[in-house]
Short mmCIF file of C-alpha atoms in Angstrom, two decimals:
data_model
loop_
_atom_site.label_atom_id
_atom_site.label_comp_id
_atom_site.label_asym_id
_atom_site.label_seq_id
_atom_site.Cartn_x
_atom_site.Cartn_y
_atom_site.Cartn_z
CA MET A 1 129.75 102.01 77.45
CA ILE A 2 128.73 100.61 80.74
CA ASP A 3 130.43 97.36 82.56
CA GLU A 4 129.90 95.10 84.89
CA LEU A 5 130.49 97.21 88.01
CA ASP A 6 127.93 99.69 86.67
CA ILE A 7 124.98 97.17 86.27
CA LYS A 8 126.00 95.95 90.05
CA ILE A 9 125.85 99.57 91.26
CA ILE A 10 122.38 100.07 89.22
CA TRP A 11 121.18 96.89 90.95
CA SER A 12 122.39 97.90 94.40
CA LEU A 13 120.63 101.22 93.89
CA PHE A 14 117.17 99.94 92.20
CA GLU A 15 116.85 97.68 95.55
CA ASP A 16 117.34 100.48 97.90
CA PRO A 17 117.70 103.71 96.45
CA ASN A 18 118.90 104.70 100.03
CA ARG A 19 121.34 102.69 100.67
CA PRO A 20 124.93 104.32 101.84
CA LEU A 21 127.67 104.38 99.11
CA ASP A 22 130.18 103.56 101.46
CA GLN A 23 127.85 100.29 101.95
CA ILE A 24 127.97 99.52 98.38
CA ALA A 25 131.44 100.15 97.89
CA LYS A 26 132.31 97.42 100.67
CA ASP A 27 130.12 95.13 99.30
CA LEU A 28 131.36 95.38 96.05
CA GLY A 29 134.87 95.62 97.02
CA VAL A 30 135.89 99.37 95.43
CA SER A 31 135.98 102.48 97.06
CA LYS A 32 133.05 105.04 97.80
CA GLY A 33 134.31 107.34 95.39
CA THR A 34 134.33 104.90 92.36
CA VAL A 35 130.97 104.17 93.42
CA ARG A 36 129.97 107.97 93.29
CA ASN A 37 131.56 108.31 90.24
CA ARG A 38 130.02 105.82 88.61
CA ILE A 39 126.92 107.26 89.69
CA ILE A 40 127.37 110.61 88.64
CA LYS A 41 128.39 108.71 85.15
CA LEU A 42 125.42 106.54 84.86
CA LYS A 43 123.33 109.80 85.71
CA LYS A 44 124.69 112.27 83.02
CA LYS A 45 124.13 109.22 80.39
CA HIS A 46 120.22 109.05 81.61
CA ILE A 47 120.73 105.61 82.58
CA ILE A 48 119.82 106.08 86.40
CA VAL A 49 117.19 108.70 86.32
CA GLY A 50 116.17 110.19 89.95
CA SER A 51 114.91 107.67 92.81
CA SER A 52 111.52 106.92 94.19
CA LEU A 53 109.81 106.45 97.20
CA LYS A 54 107.72 103.51 97.51
CA VAL A 55 103.96 104.47 99.06
CA ASN A 56 101.23 102.38 99.99
CA TRP A 57 98.94 104.76 98.74
CA ARG A 58 95.55 103.07 99.80
CA GLU A 59 96.66 103.60 103.54
CA VAL A 60 96.46 107.42 103.05
CA GLY A 61 92.98 107.33 101.19
CA VAL A 62 94.75 108.06 97.81
CA ASP A 63 93.83 106.10 94.63
CA GLU A 64 96.61 104.70 91.80
CA VAL A 65 95.59 103.21 88.42
CA TYR A 66 97.42 102.06 85.70
CA LEU A 67 95.79 103.38 82.47
CA GLY A 68 96.19 101.53 79.33
CA ILE A 69 95.84 104.23 76.72
CA ASN A 70 94.72 103.51 72.79
CA ILE A 71 95.85 106.43 70.73
CA ARG A 72 94.79 106.97 66.84
CA PRO A 73 98.50 106.68 65.19
CA GLU A 74 98.45 109.98 63.27
CA LEU A 75 97.81 111.90 66.56
CA TYR A 76 99.97 109.65 69.05
CA LEU A 77 102.83 112.33 69.84
CA LYS A 78 100.57 115.39 70.12
CA VAL A 79 98.42 113.03 72.67
CA LEU A 80 101.27 111.89 74.67
CA ASP A 81 102.70 115.64 74.87
CA ILE A 82 99.06 116.60 76.39
CA ILE A 83 99.34 113.44 78.97
CA LYS A 84 103.07 114.21 80.53
CA GLY A 85 101.88 117.54 80.88
CA LEU A 86 98.71 116.64 83.48
CA GLU A 87 99.79 116.96 87.05
CA PHE A 88 98.05 113.66 88.12
CA VAL A 89 100.01 111.38 85.58
CA LYS A 90 103.45 110.34 87.61
CA MET A 91 104.82 108.31 84.86
CA LEU A 92 104.00 107.65 81.13
CA VAL A 93 105.48 105.05 78.93
CA SER A 94 105.35 104.10 75.31
CA THR A 95 104.41 100.50 74.77
CA SER A 96 103.82 98.05 72.52
CA GLY A 97 101.32 95.35 72.86
CA ASP A 98 97.76 95.77 74.06
CA HIS A 99 97.94 99.11 74.14
CA SER A 100 100.34 102.31 72.59
CA ALA A 101 100.81 103.85 75.98
CA ILE A 102 100.15 103.12 79.99
CA ALA A 103 99.80 106.09 82.66
CA TYR A 104 100.37 105.94 86.07
CA ILE A 105 98.36 108.11 87.95
CA ILE A 106 97.82 108.79 91.88
CA ASP A 107 95.31 111.71 92.75
CA GLU A 108 92.44 111.56 95.59
CA SER A 109 89.90 109.17 95.52
CA GLY A 110 87.23 111.51 94.93
CA ARG A 111 89.31 112.85 91.62
CA ILE A 112 90.48 109.77 90.14
CA MET A 113 87.61 109.52 87.90
CA ASP A 114 87.79 113.13 86.54
CA ASP A 115 91.34 112.61 85.50
CA ILE A 116 90.88 109.33 83.68
CA SER A 117 87.90 111.54 81.69
CA LYS A 118 90.19 113.96 81.29
CA ILE A 119 92.72 111.81 79.39
CA ASN A 120 89.32 110.40 77.32
CA ASN A 121 88.50 113.36 76.01
CA ILE A 122 91.70 114.20 74.47
CA GLU A 123 91.38 114.26 70.77
CA GLY A 124 93.23 111.29 69.36
CA VAL A 125 92.32 109.06 72.75
CA GLU A 126 90.59 106.06 71.43
CA LYS A 127 89.92 104.20 74.56
CA THR A 128 91.32 103.50 77.78
CA TYR A 129 91.35 100.63 80.07
CA PRO A 130 91.95 101.75 83.76
CA ALA A 131 93.28 99.05 86.35
CA PHE A 132 93.05 100.40 89.80
CA VAL A 133 95.64 99.08 92.51
CA THR A 134 93.88 97.52 94.87
CA SER A 135 96.63 95.62 97.12
CA MET A 136 100.63 96.02 97.07
CA ILE A 137 101.73 91.98 96.92
CA LYS A 138 105.53 92.48 96.35
CA TRP A 139 107.58 95.84 96.61
#
């Protein structure tokens, strides 16, 4: 079970994954060891999973696309398994609402349409809905 301190540590790391542990500890009024042990526990429970670097991909000539994917229900797990194995797919989430899943794709501008076509050609994929990132509004 997680408590209020765990939540505060998670928010602190979410805002800045590179924030020094001693600064987090100072802000929360606990020891650095407490913060370190809590983070280890949260990672073991798969509550904290990795960390990320924020990149303005457009500035380096790389496209990023959020791809809504509609999948036939009887092939849902098989399709997700194939998509998660594609190198250009950096994140894949199961969703409710307009799409069965959403893939986050990053690749060179000249290859991004081929990447989308590869997903469209997977048996069980009914339709895809690409949303190209054109600018970052809030990081």
